[in-house]
Amino acid sequence: MERRALGASGLQVSRMGLGTMAWGRDTDWPTVKQLVNDFIDAGGNLLDTAPAYGGGVAEKMIGKLLAGGVARQDLVIATKAGFVIRGGKRVIDTSRAAMLTDLEQSLRRLNTDHVDLWQVHAWGDAPIDETLSAMDSAVSRGLARYVGVSNFVGWQTATAATWQQALTERTKLSSVQVEYSLLARRAEVEVVGAAEHHNLGLLAWSSLGRGALTGKYRTGIPRDSRAASDHFAWFLEPYMQPRSRSVVDAVAKAAEGLGLTPAQVALLWLRDAPQVASALVGPRTPEHLSELLDAESKELVAPIVSALDDVSGGPNAYRPPATAPVR
């Protein structure tokens, strides 16, 4: 699998990353083990996780993988801090103390002495300079190799990046992680521009529109799907509305004409969008992963990209002129 530099850093990440949000709940241990082995065999290296995923279960599974023989050097482990589950409630705490405590606990669960990428999971109430000082500390102590932000809007991303660039002793940000897909193009309004200006690699979560872009919900909600589950129905609900149907139908039509699956078309559109370093996916089965891996050697031609741009919100201002729609 092709790898890309994460922003202006020296960290190389696979252009498709494996998300772990559903691990331990929808994805059991034997499946996780096979998914990761298949992913590594295909040349993938980026695993994206967080303390909030399953209340730490996803991180523990990665730790179990490492203890069971998966080579640490084969993985780029990205985790987060500042957003955790405490007492069954979601808590955002980006203070220096909370951030470093989160990291220490993550390292224990992950069974490693460092993470490759450490991200602020969300903008919090603590002063941003305090939050970022925790990241400087982690890098200086060897607990994290690179740092980034997650779920920041454009001005927040630019503020954090500018602060870290102000003094040479601070650790420059390498990435920004944000939801981005054919059903969620808000990132193009400000975040992509901020990432481009500050040389940040963009990690796109839910690149398949939380699963809606696979086309599996075009005729209803399958009983075994995430949209039918008590714990993930809320996650899919925004993309189960009529306004999303035209986009999903367009993806399905393009897939039919190209001899691809809707999931592959959605992935290719996002994977090769400007500033994207890695498209994060969360397959639940090895078969789902195999389908996505089969798209590695493929790419969409410019007219298809332009048509999908148009149906999902209009031209992408950051695309090179060669792939811009003809006017």
mmCIF file of C-alpha atoms in Angstrom:
data_model
loop_
_atom_site.group_PDB
_atom_site.id
_atom_site.type_symbol
_atom_site.label_atom_id
_atom_site.label_comp_id
_atom_site.label_asym_id
_atom_site.label_seq_id
_atom_site.Cartn_x
_atom_site.Cartn_y
_atom_site.Cartn_z
ATOM 1 C CA MET A 1 0.000 0.000 0.000
ATOM 2 C CA GLU A 2 1.242 3.452 -0.892
ATOM 3 C CA ARG A 3 2.409 5.589 2.009
ATOM 4 C CA ARG A 4 2.328 9.335 2.374
ATOM 5 C CA ALA A 5 4.164 11.810 4.551
ATOM 6 C CA LEU A 6 1.975 13.102 7.360
ATOM 7 C CA GLY A 7 2.029 16.801 6.575
ATOM 8 C CA ALA A 8 5.533 18.240 6.664
ATOM 9 C CA SER A 9 6.738 15.561 9.077
ATOM 10 C CA GLY A 10 8.903 12.539 8.417
ATOM 11 C CA LEU A 11 6.165 10.152 9.547
ATOM 12 C CA GLN A 12 4.948 7.911 6.730
ATOM 13 C CA VAL A 13 1.393 6.587 6.983
ATOM 14 C CA SER A 14 -0.552 4.243 4.740
ATOM 15 C CA ARG A 15 -3.039 6.149 2.640
ATOM 16 C CA MET A 16 -5.792 4.023 4.125
ATOM 17 C CA GLY A 17 -5.881 3.747 7.900
ATOM 18 C CA LEU A 18 -7.700 1.302 10.152
ATOM 19 C CA GLY A 19 -10.106 2.885 12.620
ATOM 20 C CA THR A 20 -10.888 1.103 15.880
ATOM 21 C CA MET A 21 -13.983 2.840 17.243
ATOM 22 C CA ALA A 22 -16.138 -0.310 17.067
ATOM 23 C CA TRP A 23 -13.541 -2.721 18.393
ATOM 24 C CA GLY A 24 -14.747 -4.711 21.369
ATOM 25 C CA ARG A 25 -18.382 -3.981 20.673
ATOM 26 C CA ASP A 26 -19.173 -4.742 17.030
ATOM 27 C CA THR A 27 -15.805 -6.316 16.279
ATOM 28 C CA ASP A 28 -14.599 -9.172 18.468
ATOM 29 C CA TRP A 29 -11.037 -10.221 19.230
ATOM 30 C CA PRO A 30 -10.602 -12.985 16.593
ATOM 31 C CA THR A 31 -11.895 -10.599 13.918
ATOM 32 C CA VAL A 32 -9.644 -7.770 15.092
ATOM 33 C CA LYS A 33 -6.642 -10.055 14.927
ATOM 34 C CA GLN A 34 -7.412 -11.100 11.359
ATOM 35 C CA LEU A 35 -8.210 -7.542 10.266
ATOM 36 C CA VAL A 36 -4.880 -6.231 11.510
ATOM 37 C CA ASN A 37 -2.879 -9.114 10.065
ATOM 38 C CA ASP A 38 -4.560 -8.701 6.673
ATOM 39 C CA PHE A 39 -4.032 -4.946 6.831
ATOM 40 C CA ILE A 40 -0.331 -5.278 7.601
ATOM 41 C CA ASP A 41 0.098 -7.953 4.924
ATOM 42 C CA ALA A 42 -1.357 -5.484 2.415
ATOM 43 C CA GLY A 43 1.162 -2.826 3.449
ATOM 44 C CA GLY A 44 -1.069 -0.820 5.779
ATOM 45 C CA ASN A 45 0.419 0.582 8.959
ATOM 46 C CA LEU A 46 -1.856 3.257 10.482
ATOM 47 C CA LEU A 47 -4.081 2.245 13.398
ATOM 48 C CA ASP A 48 -6.211 5.075 14.776
ATOM 49 C CA THR A 49 -7.609 4.684 18.268
ATOM 50 C CA ALA A 50 -8.573 6.641 21.398
ATOM 51 C CA PRO A 51 -9.224 6.087 25.117
ATOM 52 C CA ALA A 52 -12.917 6.788 24.459
ATOM 53 C CA TYR A 53 -13.272 3.882 22.026
ATOM 54 C CA GLY A 54 -14.974 1.194 24.042
ATOM 55 C CA GLY A 55 -13.801 2.846 27.249
ATOM 56 C CA GLY A 56 -10.231 1.809 26.490
ATOM 57 C CA VAL A 57 -11.050 -1.619 25.041
ATOM 58 C CA ALA A 58 -9.772 -0.726 21.563
ATOM 59 C CA GLU A 59 -6.407 0.328 22.975
ATOM 60 C CA LYS A 60 -6.239 -2.876 25.040
ATOM 61 C CA MET A 61 -6.803 -4.914 21.893
ATOM 62 C CA ILE A 62 -3.867 -3.189 20.212
ATOM 63 C CA GLY A 63 -1.797 -3.951 23.284
ATOM 64 C CA LYS A 64 -2.857 -7.593 23.048
ATOM 65 C CA LEU A 65 -1.812 -7.644 19.396
ATOM 66 C CA LEU A 66 1.647 -6.374 20.307
ATOM 67 C CA ALA A 67 1.935 -8.872 23.143
ATOM 68 C CA GLY A 68 0.885 -11.625 20.754
ATOM 69 C CA GLY A 69 3.608 -11.031 18.217
ATOM 70 C CA VAL A 70 2.589 -8.153 15.959
ATOM 71 C CA ALA A 71 5.812 -6.211 15.444
ATOM 72 C CA ARG A 72 5.719 -2.710 16.904
ATOM 73 C CA GLN A 73 7.697 -1.369 13.946
ATOM 74 C CA ASP A 74 4.969 -2.534 11.566
ATOM 75 C CA LEU A 75 2.461 -0.135 13.094
ATOM 76 C CA VAL A 76 1.925 3.587 13.275
ATOM 77 C CA ILE A 77 -0.210 3.875 16.389
ATOM 78 C CA ALA A 78 -2.248 7.056 16.649
ATOM 79 C CA THR A 79 -4.228 7.731 19.784
ATOM 80 C CA LYS A 80 -5.822 10.749 21.419
ATOM 81 C CA ALA A 81 -6.390 12.453 24.760
ATOM 82 C CA GLY A 82 -8.716 14.988 26.329
ATOM 83 C CA PHE A 83 -11.950 13.091 25.660
ATOM 84 C CA VAL A 84 -12.618 10.041 27.808
ATOM 85 C CA ILE A 85 -15.389 8.023 29.425
ATOM 86 C CA ARG A 86 -15.563 8.511 33.175
ATOM 87 C CA GLY A 87 -18.291 6.917 35.223
ATOM 88 C CA GLY A 88 -20.151 6.093 32.036
ATOM 89 C CA LYS A 89 -20.179 9.743 30.939
ATOM 90 C CA ARG A 90 -18.254 11.467 28.171
ATOM 91 C CA VAL A 91 -15.878 14.057 29.564
ATOM 92 C CA ILE A 92 -13.804 16.622 27.664
ATOM 93 C CA ASP A 93 -10.818 17.716 29.747
ATOM 94 C CA THR A 94 -7.857 19.118 27.848
ATOM 95 C CA SER A 95 -5.941 20.426 30.844
ATOM 96 C CA ARG A 96 -2.247 19.554 30.999
ATOM 97 C CA ALA A 97 -2.791 17.153 33.906
ATOM 98 C CA ALA A 98 -5.667 15.340 32.221
ATOM 99 C CA MET A 99 -3.874 15.099 28.888
ATOM 100 C CA LEU A 100 -0.736 13.551 30.366
ATOM 101 C CA THR A 101 -2.750 11.217 32.583
ATOM 102 C CA ASP A 102 -4.713 10.065 29.544
ATOM 103 C CA LEU A 103 -1.477 9.388 27.680
ATOM 104 C CA GLU A 104 0.071 7.413 30.526
ATOM 105 C CA GLN A 105 -3.038 5.252 30.745
ATOM 106 C CA SER A 106 -3.115 4.802 26.978
ATOM 107 C CA LEU A 107 0.482 3.595 26.926
ATOM 108 C CA ARG A 108 -0.304 0.982 29.584
ATOM 109 C CA ARG A 109 -3.299 -0.281 27.619
ATOM 110 C CA LEU A 110 -1.376 -0.225 24.337
ATOM 111 C CA ASN A 111 1.537 -2.144 25.838
ATOM 112 C CA THR A 112 4.095 0.229 24.340
ATOM 113 C CA ASP A 113 6.436 2.942 25.579
ATOM 114 C CA HIS A 114 5.407 5.485 22.948
ATOM 115 C CA VAL A 115 2.753 6.367 20.409
ATOM 116 C CA ASP A 116 3.655 7.510 16.938
ATOM 117 C CA LEU A 117 0.969 10.190 16.779
ATOM 118 C CA TRP A 118 -0.745 11.780 19.788
ATOM 119 C CA GLN A 119 -3.766 13.976 19.131
ATOM 120 C CA VAL A 120 -5.995 16.315 21.112
ATOM 121 C CA HIS A 121 -9.351 14.603 20.645
ATOM 122 C CA ALA A 122 -11.450 17.781 20.828
ATOM 123 C CA TRP A 123 -11.266 21.483 21.601
ATOM 124 C CA GLY A 124 -11.735 21.953 25.333
ATOM 125 C CA ASP A 125 -12.130 24.665 27.955
ATOM 126 C CA ALA A 126 -8.482 24.650 29.016
ATOM 127 C CA PRO A 127 -6.285 27.347 27.439
ATOM 128 C CA ILE A 128 -4.890 25.997 24.190
ATOM 129 C CA ASP A 129 -1.333 26.856 25.211
ATOM 130 C CA GLU A 130 -1.743 24.660 28.300
ATOM 131 C CA THR A 131 -3.091 21.778 26.222
ATOM 132 C CA LEU A 132 -0.267 22.057 23.721
ATOM 133 C CA SER A 133 2.371 22.281 26.451
ATOM 134 C CA ALA A 134 1.336 18.754 27.452
ATOM 135 C CA MET A 135 2.081 17.629 23.913
ATOM 136 C CA ASP A 136 5.497 19.292 23.983
ATOM 137 C CA SER A 137 6.213 17.489 27.243
ATOM 138 C CA ALA A 138 5.175 14.116 25.800
ATOM 139 C CA VAL A 139 7.455 14.520 22.797
ATOM 140 C CA SER A 140 10.414 15.704 24.869
ATOM 141 C CA ARG A 141 10.024 12.662 27.140
ATOM 142 C CA GLY A 142 9.802 10.238 24.240
ATOM 143 C CA LEU A 143 6.190 9.246 24.966
ATOM 144 C CA ALA A 144 4.968 10.537 21.598
ATOM 145 C CA ARG A 145 6.842 10.968 18.327
ATOM 146 C CA TYR A 146 4.468 13.385 16.547
ATOM 147 C CA VAL A 147 1.409 15.386 17.569
ATOM 148 C CA GLY A 148 -1.797 16.606 15.989
ATOM 149 C CA VAL A 149 -5.332 17.784 16.634
ATOM 150 C CA SER A 150 -8.695 16.152 16.056
ATOM 151 C CA ASN A 151 -12.184 17.538 15.470
ATOM 152 C CA PHE A 152 -10.918 21.139 15.438
ATOM 153 C CA VAL A 153 -12.654 23.597 13.129
ATOM 154 C CA GLY A 154 -10.600 25.835 10.877
ATOM 155 C CA TRP A 155 -9.800 28.688 13.264
ATOM 156 C CA GLN A 156 -8.998 26.248 16.070
ATOM 157 C CA THR A 157 -6.654 24.293 13.815
ATOM 158 C CA ALA A 158 -4.909 27.470 12.668
ATOM 159 C CA THR A 159 -4.635 28.808 16.229
ATOM 160 C CA ALA A 160 -3.013 25.628 17.505
ATOM 161 C CA ALA A 161 -0.663 25.318 14.518
ATOM 162 C CA THR A 162 0.389 28.976 14.750
ATOM 163 C CA TRP A 163 1.108 28.700 18.475
ATOM 164 C CA GLN A 164 3.345 25.687 17.936
ATOM 165 C CA GLN A 165 5.177 27.387 15.080
ATOM 166 C CA ALA A 166 5.903 30.525 17.101
ATOM 167 C CA LEU A 167 8.932 29.133 18.954
ATOM 168 C CA THR A 168 11.422 26.576 17.725
ATOM 169 C CA GLU A 169 11.363 24.635 21.007
ATOM 170 C CA ARG A 170 7.698 23.788 20.546
ATOM 171 C CA THR A 171 6.673 20.678 18.633
ATOM 172 C CA LYS A 172 5.001 21.579 15.359
ATOM 173 C CA LEU A 173 1.698 19.920 14.617
ATOM 174 C CA SER A 174 1.791 17.221 11.956
ATOM 175 C CA SER A 175 -1.884 16.539 11.420
ATOM 176 C CA VAL A 176 -5.523 17.391 11.819
ATOM 177 C CA GLN A 177 -8.167 14.679 11.973
ATOM 178 C CA VAL A 178 -11.710 15.513 10.923
ATOM 179 C CA GLU A 179 -14.796 13.849 9.506
ATOM 180 C CA TYR A 180 -14.633 14.037 5.728
ATOM 181 C CA SER A 181 -16.524 12.162 3.020
ATOM 182 C CA LEU A 182 -18.902 12.706 0.130
ATOM 183 C CA LEU A 183 -21.608 13.141 2.779
ATOM 184 C CA ALA A 184 -19.544 15.435 5.000
ATOM 185 C CA ARG A 185 -17.623 18.036 3.040
ATOM 186 C CA ARG A 186 -17.626 20.751 5.704
ATOM 187 C CA ALA A 187 -13.897 20.206 6.112
ATOM 188 C CA GLU A 188 -13.379 21.959 2.782
ATOM 189 C CA VAL A 189 -14.822 25.207 4.126
ATOM 190 C CA GLU A 190 -11.924 25.968 6.501
ATOM 191 C CA VAL A 191 -10.074 22.908 7.776
ATOM 192 C CA VAL A 192 -8.530 21.821 4.475
ATOM 193 C CA GLY A 193 -7.315 25.371 3.873
ATOM 194 C CA ALA A 194 -5.822 25.593 7.357
ATOM 195 C CA ALA A 195 -4.139 22.222 6.865
ATOM 196 C CA GLU A 196 -2.698 23.293 3.531
ATOM 197 C CA HIS A 197 -1.398 26.601 4.891
ATOM 198 C CA HIS A 198 0.216 25.012 7.945
ATOM 199 C CA ASN A 199 1.475 21.875 6.171
ATOM 200 C CA LEU A 200 -0.687 19.464 8.145
ATOM 201 C CA GLY A 201 -1.666 16.033 6.909
ATOM 202 C CA LEU A 202 -5.417 15.484 7.033
ATOM 203 C CA LEU A 203 -6.687 12.235 8.536
ATOM 204 C CA ALA A 204 -10.259 11.715 7.368
ATOM 205 C CA TRP A 205 -12.488 9.768 9.709
ATOM 206 C CA SER A 206 -15.675 8.079 8.497
ATOM 207 C CA SER A 207 -14.492 8.309 4.917
ATOM 208 C CA LEU A 208 -17.396 6.047 3.929
ATOM 209 C CA GLY A 209 -20.010 8.384 5.382
ATOM 210 C CA ARG A 210 -20.364 6.361 8.606
ATOM 211 C CA GLY A 211 -21.197 3.386 6.388
ATOM 212 C CA ALA A 212 -23.985 5.029 4.405
ATOM 213 C CA LEU A 213 -21.839 5.348 1.263
ATOM 214 C CA THR A 214 -21.490 1.566 1.014
ATOM 215 C CA GLY A 215 -25.031 1.580 -0.376
ATOM 216 C CA LYS A 216 -26.267 -0.991 2.120
ATOM 217 C CA TYR A 217 -29.053 1.319 3.327
ATOM 218 C CA ARG A 218 -30.502 2.248 -0.084
ATOM 219 C CA THR A 219 -33.504 -0.055 0.280
ATOM 220 C CA GLY A 220 -33.843 -0.205 4.046
ATOM 221 C CA ILE A 221 -31.953 -0.906 7.236
ATOM 222 C CA PRO A 222 -30.480 -4.425 7.456
ATOM 223 C CA ARG A 223 -31.153 -6.058 10.812
ATOM 224 C CA ASP A 224 -27.472 -6.760 11.446
ATOM 225 C CA SER A 225 -26.265 -3.268 10.506
ATOM 226 C CA ARG A 226 -24.948 -0.466 12.687
ATOM 227 C CA ALA A 227 -27.995 1.646 11.856
ATOM 228 C CA ALA A 228 -30.190 -1.054 13.408
ATOM 229 C CA SER A 229 -28.176 -1.276 16.628
ATOM 230 C CA ASP A 230 -29.047 0.549 19.838
ATOM 231 C CA HIS A 231 -25.522 1.915 20.286
ATOM 232 C CA PHE A 232 -24.787 3.105 16.725
ATOM 233 C CA ALA A 233 -28.179 4.112 15.315
ATOM 234 C CA TRP A 234 -27.582 7.713 16.434
ATOM 235 C CA PHE A 235 -24.277 7.708 14.566
ATOM 236 C CA LEU A 236 -25.880 6.760 11.244
ATOM 237 C CA GLU A 237 -29.074 8.780 11.632
ATOM 238 C CA PRO A 238 -27.750 12.067 10.126
ATOM 239 C CA TYR A 239 -26.953 10.250 6.876
ATOM 240 C CA MET A 240 -30.183 8.290 6.670
ATOM 241 C CA GLN A 241 -32.114 11.382 5.609
ATOM 242 C CA PRO A 242 -33.520 11.989 2.095
ATOM 243 C CA ARG A 243 -30.934 14.708 1.383
ATOM 244 C CA SER A 244 -28.175 12.070 1.487
ATOM 245 C CA ARG A 245 -29.928 9.724 -0.914
ATOM 246 C CA SER A 246 -28.961 11.549 -4.105
ATOM 247 C CA VAL A 247 -25.288 11.339 -3.166
ATOM 248 C CA VAL A 248 -25.500 7.649 -2.264
ATOM 249 C CA ASP A 249 -27.373 6.929 -5.499
ATOM 250 C CA ALA A 250 -24.754 8.799 -7.532
ATOM 251 C CA VAL A 251 -21.972 6.788 -5.907
ATOM 252 C CA ALA A 252 -23.824 3.552 -6.640
ATOM 253 C CA LYS A 253 -24.370 4.576 -10.271
ATOM 254 C CA ALA A 254 -20.689 5.437 -10.697
ATOM 255 C CA ALA A 255 -19.701 2.128 -9.122
ATOM 256 C CA GLU A 256 -21.910 0.191 -11.504
ATOM 257 C CA GLY A 257 -20.409 1.913 -14.512
ATOM 258 C CA LEU A 258 -16.835 1.442 -13.322
ATOM 259 C CA GLY A 259 -17.143 -2.156 -12.196
ATOM 260 C CA LEU A 260 -16.416 -1.166 -8.593
ATOM 261 C CA THR A 261 -18.425 -1.274 -5.399
ATOM 262 C CA PRO A 262 -19.972 1.875 -3.899
ATOM 263 C CA ALA A 263 -17.605 1.607 -0.936
ATOM 264 C CA GLN A 264 -14.608 1.558 -3.265
ATOM 265 C CA VAL A 265 -15.803 4.603 -5.200
ATOM 266 C CA ALA A 266 -16.416 6.578 -1.987
ATOM 267 C CA LEU A 267 -13.010 5.577 -0.650
ATOM 268 C CA LEU A 268 -11.156 6.523 -3.851
ATOM 269 C CA TRP A 269 -12.847 9.934 -4.025
ATOM 270 C CA LEU A 270 -11.796 10.718 -0.462
ATOM 271 C CA ARG A 271 -8.386 9.043 -0.438
ATOM 272 C CA ASP A 272 -7.168 11.169 -3.332
ATOM 273 C CA ALA A 273 -8.773 14.445 -2.268
ATOM 274 C CA PRO A 274 -6.374 17.365 -1.707
ATOM 275 C CA GLN A 275 -4.458 17.397 1.583
ATOM 276 C CA VAL A 276 -5.676 13.943 2.681
ATOM 277 C CA ALA A 277 -2.841 11.876 4.100
ATOM 278 C CA SER A 278 -4.961 8.868 5.031
ATOM 279 C CA ALA A 279 -8.591 7.829 4.702
ATOM 280 C CA LEU A 280 -9.719 6.084 7.883
ATOM 281 C CA VAL A 281 -12.087 3.143 7.539
ATOM 282 C CA GLY A 282 -13.728 0.855 10.084
ATOM 283 C CA PRO A 283 -14.526 -2.484 8.425
ATOM 284 C CA ARG A 284 -16.290 -4.964 10.668
ATOM 285 C CA THR A 285 -15.268 -8.102 8.781
ATOM 286 C CA PRO A 286 -12.231 -9.323 6.832
ATOM 287 C CA GLU A 287 -14.455 -9.405 3.735
ATOM 288 C CA HIS A 288 -15.232 -5.692 4.117
ATOM 289 C CA LEU A 289 -11.537 -4.941 4.513
ATOM 290 C CA SER A 290 -10.626 -7.053 1.476
ATOM 291 C CA GLU A 291 -13.117 -5.075 -0.614
ATOM 292 C CA LEU A 292 -11.453 -1.813 0.396
ATOM 293 C CA LEU A 293 -7.921 -3.142 -0.069
ATOM 294 C CA ASP A 294 -8.844 -4.168 -3.620
ATOM 295 C CA ALA A 295 -9.188 -0.463 -4.440
ATOM 296 C CA GLU A 296 -5.540 0.265 -3.625
ATOM 297 C CA SER A 297 -4.337 0.102 -7.225
ATOM 298 C CA LYS A 298 -7.317 1.986 -8.628
ATOM 299 C CA GLU A 299 -8.196 5.661 -9.007
ATOM 300 C CA LEU A 300 -11.125 7.654 -10.313
ATOM 301 C CA VAL A 301 -10.865 9.564 -13.584
ATOM 302 C CA ALA A 302 -11.368 13.309 -13.513
ATOM 303 C CA PRO A 303 -14.901 13.387 -14.999
ATOM 304 C CA ILE A 304 -16.171 10.972 -12.348
ATOM 305 C CA VAL A 305 -14.493 12.965 -9.578
ATOM 306 C CA SER A 306 -16.050 16.172 -10.895
ATOM 307 C CA ALA A 307 -19.498 14.590 -11.162
ATOM 308 C CA LEU A 308 -19.293 13.350 -7.575
ATOM 309 C CA ASP A 309 -18.105 16.771 -6.459
ATOM 310 C CA ASP A 310 -21.091 18.401 -8.115
ATOM 311 C CA VAL A 311 -23.723 16.060 -6.686
ATOM 312 C CA SER A 312 -22.303 16.240 -3.169
ATOM 313 C CA GLY A 313 -21.888 19.991 -2.792
ATOM 314 C CA GLY A 314 -20.000 21.510 -5.680
ATOM 315 C CA PRO A 315 -16.404 21.763 -6.931
ATOM 316 C CA ASN A 316 -13.546 21.266 -4.501
ATOM 317 C CA ALA A 317 -11.623 24.554 -4.630
ATOM 318 C CA TYR A 318 -8.416 22.801 -3.563
ATOM 319 C CA ARG A 319 -8.263 20.327 -6.425
ATOM 320 C CA PRO A 320 -5.508 20.888 -8.989
ATOM 321 C CA PRO A 321 -6.807 22.491 -12.203
ATOM 322 C CA ALA A 322 -6.309 19.261 -14.138
ATOM 323 C CA THR A 323 -9.143 17.588 -12.248
ATOM 324 C CA ALA A 324 -11.396 20.622 -11.934
ATOM 325 C CA PRO A 325 -14.751 20.466 -13.750
ATOM 326 C CA VAL A 326 -14.891 22.087 -17.172
ATOM 327 C CA ARG A 327 -16.889 25.318 -17.196
#
